[in-house]
Coordinates of C-alpha atoms in Angstrom, one line a residue:
M153 CA -16.8 12.5 40.6
A154 CA -16.5 12.6 44.4
Q155 CA -19.4 14.2 46.3
I156 CA -19.0 14.8 50.0
A157 CA -21.6 14.5 52.7
F158 CA -20.3 16.6 55.6
I159 CA -21.1 15.3 59.1
L160 CA -21.3 18.5 61.2
L161 CA -21.3 18.3 65.0
C162 CA -22.0 21.7 66.5
H163 CA -23.4 23.4 69.5
K164 CA -23.2 27.2 69.1
D165 CA -23.0 30.2 66.8
P166 CA -26.0 29.5 64.5
E167 CA -25.1 32.2 62.0
A168 CA -21.7 30.6 61.4
I169 CA -23.3 27.2 60.9
I170 CA -25.8 28.5 58.4
S171 CA -23.0 30.3 56.5
Q172 CA -20.8 27.1 56.6
A173 CA -23.6 24.9 55.3
R174 CA -24.4 27.3 52.5
Q175 CA -20.8 27.6 51.4
L176 CA -20.1 23.9 51.4
T177 CA -23.3 22.9 49.7
A178 CA -23.0 25.6 47.0
A179 CA -20.4 23.5 45.3
G180 CA -22.7 20.5 45.1
D181 CA -21.8 18.8 48.3
Y182 CA -24.1 17.8 51.1
M183 CA -24.3 18.3 54.9
A184 CA -26.0 16.4 57.8
I185 CA -26.1 18.5 60.9
H186 CA -26.3 17.4 64.5
F187 CA -26.9 20.4 66.8
D188 CA -26.3 19.6 70.5
A189 CA -29.5 19.0 72.4
R190 CA -28.1 20.9 75.3
A191 CA -27.8 24.1 73.2
N192 CA -30.4 26.9 73.0
P193 CA -33.5 25.6 71.2
A194 CA -34.0 29.0 69.6
D195 CA -30.6 28.7 68.0
F196 CA -31.5 25.3 66.5
Q197 CA -34.8 26.7 65.2
R198 CA -32.9 29.5 63.5
I199 CA -30.6 27.0 61.8
Q200 CA -33.6 24.9 60.6
D201 CA -35.5 27.9 59.3
A202 CA -32.6 29.2 57.4
L203 CA -31.6 25.8 55.8
N204 CA -35.0 24.0 55.4
D205 CA -35.2 25.1 51.7
N206 CA -31.7 23.7 50.9
P207 CA -32.1 20.2 49.5
N208 CA -28.4 19.4 50.2
V209 CA -28.9 19.9 54.0
T210 CA -30.5 17.4 56.4
F211 CA -30.6 17.1 60.2
A212 CA -30.0 14.1 62.5
K213 CA -33.4 12.7 63.3
K214 CA -32.6 12.4 67.0
R215 CA -30.5 15.0 68.8
I216 CA -28.2 14.0 71.7
K217 CA -27.0 15.9 74.7
C218 CA -23.3 15.8 74.2
G219 CA -20.5 15.9 76.7
W220 CA -16.7 15.8 76.3
G221 CA -15.2 12.4 76.7
E222 CA -18.6 10.7 76.6
W223 CA -20.2 8.1 74.3
S224 CA -22.8 10.8 73.4
L225 CA -20.4 12.4 70.9
V226 CA -20.1 9.0 69.0
Q227 CA -23.9 8.5 69.1
A228 CA -24.4 12.0 67.8
S229 CA -22.0 11.2 64.9
L230 CA -23.8 7.9 64.1
N231 CA -27.2 9.7 64.1
A232 CA -25.9 12.3 61.6
V233 CA -24.3 9.6 59.5
E234 CA -27.5 7.7 59.4
A235 CA -29.4 10.8 58.3
A236 CA -26.8 11.5 55.6
L237 CA -27.0 7.9 54.2
D238 CA -30.8 8.2 53.9
A239 CA -30.9 11.7 52.4
F240 CA -27.9 11.7 50.0
P241 CA -27.7 8.5 48.0
R242 CA -25.2 10.1 45.6
A243 CA -22.7 11.0 48.3
T244 CA -19.5 9.1 47.8
H245 CA -17.6 10.3 50.9
F246 CA -18.5 11.3 54.4
Y247 CA -16.4 13.9 56.1
M248 CA -16.5 14.7 59.8
L249 CA -16.4 18.4 60.7
S250 CA -17.1 20.6 63.7
G251 CA -18.5 24.1 63.7
D252 CA -15.0 25.5 64.1
C253 CA -13.7 23.9 60.8
M254 CA -13.4 25.6 57.5
A255 CA -12.2 24.5 54.1
I256 CA -8.7 25.6 53.1
K257 CA -8.9 24.2 49.6
S258 CA -11.5 24.5 46.8
A259 CA -14.2 21.9 46.2
E260 CA -12.5 21.3 42.9
Y261 CA -9.3 20.4 44.6
A262 CA -11.0 18.3 47.3
H263 CA -13.0 16.3 44.8
A264 CA -9.9 15.6 42.7
L265 CA -7.9 14.5 45.7
L266 CA -10.7 12.0 46.8
D267 CA -11.1 10.7 43.3
G268 CA -7.3 10.2 43.0
E269 CA -7.1 7.4 45.5
D270 CA -9.7 4.9 46.7
V271 CA -8.9 4.9 50.4
D272 CA -10.4 6.0 53.7
Y273 CA -8.7 8.9 55.6
I274 CA -8.6 8.2 59.3
E275 CA -6.0 8.2 61.9
S276 CA -5.9 4.6 63.2
F277 CA -3.0 3.5 65.4
D278 CA -2.7 0.7 67.8
F279 CA -4.0 1.8 71.1
F280 CA -1.4 0.1 73.2
E281 CA 1.7 0.2 71.0
S282 CA 1.5 3.8 69.7
D283 CA 2.4 6.9 71.7
W284 CA -0.8 8.7 70.6
I285 CA -1.8 9.2 74.3
K286 CA 0.9 11.4 75.9
T287 CA -0.4 11.7 79.5
G288 CA -3.1 10.4 81.8
F289 CA -5.2 7.3 81.5
K290 CA -4.4 4.8 78.8
E291 CA -5.4 1.2 79.5
E292 CA -7.8 2.6 82.1
R293 CA -9.9 4.2 79.4
L294 CA -11.0 0.7 78.3
I295 CA -10.8 -1.9 81.1
Y296 CA -12.9 0.1 83.5
R297 CA -16.4 1.4 83.0
H298 CA -16.9 5.2 82.7
Y299 CA -20.5 6.6 82.9
L300 CA -19.8 10.0 84.3
N301 CA -18.6 13.2 82.7
E302 CA -15.0 13.8 83.9
R303 CA -15.3 17.6 83.4
K304 CA -18.7 18.1 85.1
H305 CA -18.3 15.4 87.9
K306 CA -14.6 15.2 88.4
K307 CA -14.7 13.9 92.0
L308 CA -17.3 11.3 91.2
F309 CA -15.6 10.3 88.0
Y310 CA -12.3 9.5 89.8
A311 CA -14.0 8.0 92.8
S312 CA -15.8 5.6 90.5
F313 CA -12.5 4.7 88.9
R314 CA -10.7 4.1 92.2
L315 CA -13.6 2.0 93.5
Q316 CA -13.5 -0.3 90.4
E317 CA -9.7 -0.5 90.7
R318 CA -9.8 -1.4 94.4
L319 CA -12.5 -4.1 93.8
G320 CA -10.7 -5.5 90.8
L321 CA -13.6 -4.8 88.4
K322 CA -11.5 -4.9 85.3
R323 CA -13.2 -6.2 82.1
D324 CA -11.9 -7.8 79.0
I325 CA -11.8 -6.1 75.6
P326 CA -13.8 -8.0 72.9
S327 CA -11.4 -10.8 71.8
D328 CA -11.7 -10.2 68.1
I329 CA -11.2 -6.5 68.3
Q330 CA -7.9 -4.6 68.1
V331 CA -8.5 -1.3 69.7
M332 CA -7.1 1.6 67.6
I333 CA -6.9 5.3 68.4
G334 CA -6.6 8.6 66.4
S335 CA -8.2 11.9 65.6
Q336 CA -12.0 12.1 65.4
W337 CA -11.8 14.1 62.2
W338 CA -12.0 11.5 59.4
C339 CA -13.2 11.2 55.8
L340 CA -14.7 7.8 54.9
R341 CA -16.0 6.3 51.6
R342 CA -19.7 5.5 51.4
R343 CA -19.1 1.7 51.3
T344 CA -17.0 2.0 54.5
V345 CA -19.7 4.0 56.3
E346 CA -22.3 1.4 55.3
W347 CA -20.1 -1.4 56.7
V348 CA -19.6 0.5 59.9
M349 CA -23.4 1.0 60.4
D350 CA -23.9 -2.7 59.6
F351 CA -21.3 -3.6 62.2
C352 CA -23.1 -1.4 64.8
R353 CA -26.3 -3.3 64.2
E354 CA -24.7 -6.7 64.3
R355 CA -22.2 -6.4 67.2
K356 CA -24.2 -5.3 70.2
D357 CA -21.4 -6.6 72.5
V358 CA -18.9 -4.2 70.9
M359 CA -21.4 -1.3 71.1
R360 CA -21.9 -2.0 74.8
F361 CA -18.2 -2.1 75.4
F362 CA -17.5 1.3 73.7
R363 CA -20.5 3.0 75.4
S364 CA -18.7 2.8 78.7
T365 CA -15.2 3.6 77.6
W366 CA -13.7 7.0 78.1
I367 CA -13.2 9.4 75.2
P368 CA -14.6 6.9 72.6
D369 CA -14.7 9.5 69.8
E370 CA -10.9 8.8 69.6
T371 CA -11.3 5.0 69.5
F372 CA -14.7 3.9 68.1
F373 CA -14.6 4.7 64.4
Q374 CA -10.8 4.2 64.4
T375 CA -11.3 0.6 65.6
I376 CA -14.4 -0.4 63.6
V377 CA -13.0 1.0 60.3
R378 CA -9.8 -1.0 60.8
H379 CA -12.0 -4.1 61.5
V380 CA -14.1 -3.9 58.3
V381 CA -11.7 -2.4 55.8
P382 CA -8.4 -3.9 54.6
D383 CA -5.2 -2.1 55.8
T384 CA -4.2 -1.3 52.2
E385 CA -7.3 0.9 51.8
I386 CA -6.7 3.0 54.9
C387 CA -4.6 6.2 54.9
T388 CA -3.7 6.8 58.5
S389 CA -3.8 10.5 58.3
T390 CA -6.5 13.1 58.7
L391 CA -7.4 15.6 56.0
T392 CA -8.1 18.3 58.6
F393 CA -5.2 20.5 59.7
L394 CA -5.0 21.1 63.4
M395 CA -2.3 21.9 65.9
F396 CA -2.0 21.8 69.7
T397 CA 0.0 23.9 72.1
D398 CA 2.4 22.5 74.7
Y399 CA -0.6 22.5 77.1
G400 CA -2.7 20.3 74.9
M401 CA -5.0 23.1 73.7
P402 CA -6.0 23.5 70.0
V403 CA -4.3 26.3 68.2
T404 CA -6.7 28.9 66.9
F405 CA -6.3 30.6 63.5
Y406 CA -7.0 34.2 62.8
N407 CA -7.2 36.6 59.8
D408 CA -3.5 36.7 59.1
H409 CA -3.2 32.9 58.8
Y410 CA -4.9 32.8 55.4
D411 CA -1.7 32.2 53.3
L412 CA -0.3 29.7 55.9
L413 CA -3.5 27.6 55.9
L414 CA -3.7 27.4 52.1
S415 CA -0.1 26.2 51.9
Q416 CA -0.8 23.2 54.2
D417 CA -1.4 19.7 52.7
F418 CA -5.0 19.4 54.1
L419 CA -8.5 20.1 52.9
F420 CA -9.9 21.7 56.1
A421 CA -8.5 23.4 59.2
R422 CA -9.6 23.5 62.8
K423 CA -10.1 25.7 64.6
I424 CA -11.0 29.1 63.1
S425 CA -11.6 31.9 65.6
P426 CA -15.2 33.2 65.8
E427 CA -13.7 36.7 65.5
A428 CA -11.8 36.0 62.3
T429 CA -14.5 37.3 60.1
E430 CA -12.2 38.2 57.2
L431 CA -10.6 34.8 57.3
K432 CA -14.0 33.1 57.3
Q433 CA -15.2 35.2 54.4
R434 CA -12.1 34.5 52.3
L435 CA -12.1 30.7 53.0
G436 CA -15.9 30.6 52.3
E437 CA -15.4 32.1 48.9
L438 CA -12.4 29.8 48.3
Y439 CA -14.4 26.6 48.4
A440 CA -16.6 27.5 45.4
A441 CA -13.7 28.9 43.4
K442 CA -12.5 27.2 40.2
G443 CA -9.0 26.8 38.6
I444 CA -7.0 27.7 41.7
E445 CA -3.5 26.2 41.9
F446 CA -2.3 25.6 45.5
Q447 CA 1.4 25.9 46.4
I448 CA 1.8 23.3 49.1
S449 CA 4.8 23.9 51.5
N450 CA 3.3 22.2 54.6
E451 CA 5.5 24.0 57.1
G452 CA 2.7 24.9 59.5
R453 CA 3.6 22.6 62.4
S454 CA 7.3 23.1 62.3
L455 CA 6.9 26.9 62.0
F456 CA 4.5 26.9 65.0
R457 CA 7.1 25.0 67.1
F458 CA 9.8 27.4 66.0
L459 CA 7.9 30.6 66.8
T460 CA 6.4 29.4 70.1
S461 CA 9.7 28.1 71.5
R462 CA 11.6 31.4 71.2
G463 CA 10.8 32.3 74.8
R464 CA 12.1 29.0 76.2
N465 CA 15.8 29.4 75.6
G466 CA 17.9 28.5 78.5
V467 CA 15.2 26.5 80.3
R468 CA 16.3 23.1 81.3
F469 CA 15.8 20.4 83.9
A470 CA 18.3 20.0 86.7
P471 CA 21.4 18.0 85.5
R472 CA 21.7 14.4 86.4
F473 CA 24.3 13.7 89.0
W474 CA 26.6 11.9 86.6
E475 CA 26.5 14.9 84.2
A476 CA 27.4 17.3 87.0
E477 CA 30.2 15.2 88.5
S478 CA 31.8 13.6 85.5
S479 CA 34.7 15.4 83.8
L480 CA 36.4 15.3 80.5
G481 CA 39.7 15.4 82.4
R482 CA 41.6 18.3 84.0
E483 CA 44.4 18.3 81.5
R484 CA 42.3 18.1 78.4
E485 CA 41.3 20.9 76.1
L486 CA 38.0 21.2 74.3
L487 CA 38.0 23.6 71.4
I488 CA 34.5 24.4 70.2
V489 CA 33.9 26.1 66.8
V490 CA 30.4 27.6 66.8
A491 CA 28.9 28.6 63.5
K492 CA 25.3 28.8 62.1
K493 CA 26.7 28.2 58.6
W494 CA 27.8 24.6 59.0
H495 CA 29.8 24.4 55.8
V496 CA 32.0 27.3 56.9
A497 CA 32.8 25.6 60.3
K498 CA 33.5 22.4 58.5
R499 CA 36.0 24.0 56.2
L500 CA 37.6 25.8 59.1
A501 CA 37.8 22.6 61.2
S502 CA 39.3 20.7 58.3
K503 CA 42.0 23.3 57.8
I504 CA 42.8 23.4 61.5
Q505 CA 43.4 19.7 61.5
E506 CA 45.5 20.0 58.4
V507 CA 47.7 22.7 59.8
T508 CA 47.9 21.8 63.5
N509 CA 47.2 18.1 63.5
I510 CA 44.6 18.6 66.2
Q511 CA 41.8 16.0 65.9
A512 CA 38.6 17.7 64.5
I513 CA 35.1 16.3 64.6
E514 CA 32.2 18.1 62.8
Y515 CA 28.7 18.7 64.1
L516 CA 28.5 15.5 66.3
F517 CA 25.7 17.0 68.5
D518 CA 23.7 18.4 65.6
E519 CA 24.1 16.1 62.6
A520 CA 23.2 12.4 62.8
S521 CA 25.4 11.6 59.8
C522 CA 28.5 13.0 61.4
P523 CA 31.3 10.4 61.0
M524 CA 31.9 8.8 64.3
P525 CA 34.0 5.8 65.5
D526 CA 32.2 2.8 67.1
L527 CA 32.1 3.7 70.8
G528 CA 29.8 0.8 71.9
G529 CA 26.5 2.3 70.9
I530 CA 26.6 5.7 72.6
Q531 CA 27.2 7.3 69.3
T532 CA 24.3 5.7 67.4
Q533 CA 21.5 8.1 68.4
M534 CA 21.5 11.9 68.7
G535 CA 19.6 11.7 71.9
K536 CA 22.2 9.5 73.5
R537 CA 25.0 11.8 72.3
A538 CA 23.4 14.8 73.9
R539 CA 22.4 13.1 77.2
H540 CA 25.8 11.5 77.7
R541 CA 27.9 14.3 76.1
R542 CA 30.7 14.3 78.7
A543 CA 31.0 10.5 78.6
L544 CA 31.0 10.6 74.8
M545 CA 33.7 13.2 74.7
R546 CA 35.9 11.3 77.2
M547 CA 35.6 8.2 74.9
L548 CA 36.6 10.3 71.9
Y549 CA 39.7 11.6 73.6
E550 CA 40.6 8.1 74.5
Y551 CA 39.8 6.7 71.1
Y552 CA 42.0 9.2 69.3
D553 CA 44.6 9.1 72.1
T554 CA 44.7 12.9 72.4
D555 CA 44.2 15.7 75.0
R556 CA 43.2 18.3 72.5
M557 CA 40.1 18.2 70.2
V558 CA 38.1 20.5 68.0
I559 CA 34.4 20.0 67.6
C560 CA 31.8 22.0 65.6
M561 CA 28.5 23.0 67.2
D562 CA 25.4 25.0 66.3
P563 CA 25.0 28.3 68.3
K564 CA 21.6 27.1 69.5
N565 CA 23.3 24.7 71.9
M566 CA 23.7 27.1 74.8
E567 CA 23.0 24.5 77.4
M568 CA 25.9 22.4 76.2
F569 CA 28.3 25.3 76.0
Q570 CA 27.4 26.2 79.7
D571 CA 27.9 22.5 80.7
F572 CA 31.3 22.2 79.0
F573 CA 32.5 25.5 80.5
T574 CA 31.7 24.2 84.0
D575 CA 33.9 21.2 83.4
R576 CA 37.4 20.9 85.0
S577 CA 38.9 20.7 81.5
I578 CA 40.0 23.7 79.6
T579 CA 37.2 24.8 77.2
R580 CA 37.7 27.4 74.5
L581 CA 34.9 28.7 72.2
L582 CA 35.4 30.3 68.8
E583 CA 32.4 31.9 67.3
V584 CA 32.4 32.2 63.5
E585 CA 30.5 35.3 62.4
S586 CA 29.0 35.2 58.9
V587 CA 26.9 37.5 56.7
F588 CA 23.4 36.2 56.3
T589 CA 21.6 37.3 53.1
D590 CA 17.9 37.0 52.6
D591 CA 18.5 34.2 50.1
Y592 CA 20.6 32.3 52.5
L593 CA 18.0 32.6 55.3
A594 CA 15.3 31.5 52.9
G595 CA 17.3 28.5 52.1
H596 CA 17.9 27.8 55.8
A597 CA 14.1 28.0 56.4
I598 CA 13.5 25.4 53.8
R599 CA 16.3 23.1 55.1
V600 CA 15.0 23.1 58.6
G601 CA 11.4 22.7 57.6
L602 CA 10.1 26.2 58.5
A603 CA 9.2 26.8 54.9
G604 CA 8.9 24.8 51.7
E605 CA 9.9 25.2 48.1
N606 CA 6.4 26.5 47.3
T607 CA 6.0 28.8 50.3
P608 CA 4.4 32.1 49.0
S609 CA 6.9 35.0 48.8
Q610 CA 4.7 37.1 51.0
S611 CA 4.8 34.4 53.8
M612 CA 8.6 34.1 53.4
E613 CA 9.0 37.9 53.6
R614 CA 7.1 37.9 57.0
L615 CA 9.2 34.9 58.2
L616 CA 12.7 36.2 57.3
P617 CA 12.9 38.9 60.0
T618 CA 12.0 36.4 62.7
I619 CA 14.7 34.0 61.5
R620 CA 17.3 36.7 61.2
A621 CA 16.4 37.9 64.7
D622 CA 16.7 34.4 66.0
V623 CA 20.1 33.9 64.4
L624 CA 21.4 37.2 65.8
G625 CA 19.8 36.4 69.2
E626 CA 21.7 33.1 69.4
S627 CA 24.9 35.0 68.9
D628 CA 24.0 37.6 71.5
R629 CA 23.3 35.0 74.1
I630 CA 26.7 33.5 73.5
R631 CA 28.4 36.8 74.0
D632 CA 26.3 37.7 77.0
A633 CA 27.1 34.5 78.7
G634 CA 30.6 35.9 79.5
F635 CA 32.4 32.7 78.8
E636 CA 36.1 32.8 79.7
R637 CA 38.3 32.0 76.7
Y638 CA 35.7 33.2 74.2
Y639 CA 37.1 34.3 70.7
R640 CA 35.5 35.4 67.5
I641 CA 36.4 35.6 63.8
S642 CA 34.2 37.3 61.2
E643 CA 33.6 37.4 57.5
L644 CA 33.8 41.2 57.8
R645 CA 37.3 41.2 59.3
D646 CA 40.5 40.8 57.3
A647 CA 42.7 37.7 57.6
Q648 CA 45.2 39.3 60.0
D649 CA 42.5 40.1 62.6
N650 CA 41.0 36.7 62.3
A651 CA 44.5 35.1 62.6
F652 CA 45.0 36.8 65.9
A653 CA 41.8 35.3 67.3
L654 CA 42.7 31.9 65.9
S655 CA 46.1 32.0 67.4
Q656 CA 44.6 32.6 70.9
F657 CA 41.9 30.1 70.4
L658 CA 44.3 27.3 69.3
T659 CA 47.3 28.6 71.2
I660 CA 49.4 28.3 68.0
P661 CA 52.0 30.7 66.4
Q662 CA 50.6 33.6 64.3
D663 CA 52.0 32.3 61.0
E664 CA 50.0 29.0 61.4
A665 CA 46.9 30.9 62.4
L666 CA 47.3 33.2 59.4
Q667 CA 47.5 30.1 57.1
I668 CA 44.2 28.9 58.5
A669 CA 42.6 32.4 58.3
Q670 CA 43.5 32.6 54.6
T671 CA 41.7 29.3 53.7
N672 CA 40.4 29.6 50.2
H673 CA 36.7 30.5 50.0
L674 CA 36.3 30.0 53.8
F675 CA 33.1 32.1 54.1
D676 CA 31.6 31.3 50.7
D677 CA 28.1 29.9 50.5

């Protein structure tokens, strides 16, 4: 059975470290601790005194003064790994943790997962080809030498870089090494860790290279593991759940995140707030528990994006000149059917085309599978459709040889509605109002990835009011926009009232509009 040696890098909060070590080793696992040499010596002494009688805990023989972005973090990890290899010969896996991490599954679950597949879990993506680095230095991390801490000596750090750049002091990457990048939170098999340590002893040239790279904790293990282990034995994902804000800062978890964390498909989570004492207690008890079945829904990241983006509606960059100046055509009519329930809008659009012979296209800006004619490639990607929406619509008018067209759109597309209403063409908008039951909203949450089939009912109950408010908020924004030629039909109105709105929207006789309004099962789910 798998037995884990946790490699813990930490620098503060000795009581939390002591508690973490006791909780994780109580289930038969091990821990090697590296406590930052910059930290308070009294704190380290307190940790040692509390854990010295625990045979499943050891300490790195040499402590390093650690700094963000420096080689020191890698060296501290290697020192802790070396201590764990010596102290725990029965450890089968080595799992990198920080003092802010906590288990979100039981030891029983973790051991079963590691026993289930003979692989190493480490993010390991091509440094140059992947988009793992979003902003800032990329190639410069490697081809120039970095000896200073960017956060402590910012001016000197960038002065050193500019001097090397100006003098052409680039260096080559070791020719037989493919540099990889990924999260520093990995879980490696014992054999892999031993091979990595052997590599470190044998390849002094590679060690010298990485010692002067920038942020090597994101590249060193990721590169060496890929060099010594076959690709088929590497799972390029981390077992530690972490999220980042739009500003690149780690998301912190609090007491009310317990159910959310347990439903994620990971073994640990980072980072847990120091103030979340209830969460820490519950998660600590969880690791030693037996017979727990976890309902994995894995909606954490999509749910976070959904909830944090609510305040950003209506924010956009300035339109490109071709977007602002191009037009669908002064004599053309664009008839937009807006509905959150896509199946209702599709039924309505189909009936409109049947009764009026007006060309109707479904959710072309929301659904990649929407049937589209070949327009030279502009229709192939959702991003292209949105960016070149006016050009796309002009091509559709020309393709179908018509001046009137019905399209379906999701109510979230406020930016597009505003754009189309500023065009010289005649734009009309029909909002389709439906009743949203809790069951429908729960299904909607699953379809868009905000929840999973196994999301706990308590979590779903907390989520539903937010989704309902979001749906209603989208409708309110459309009404508040004050669009000229705005119309609305509703599931709560009778066919005659809806027919009146349809006749104005489509500029058709009342009897034809009534025929459309009386479409069988129009609002059915």
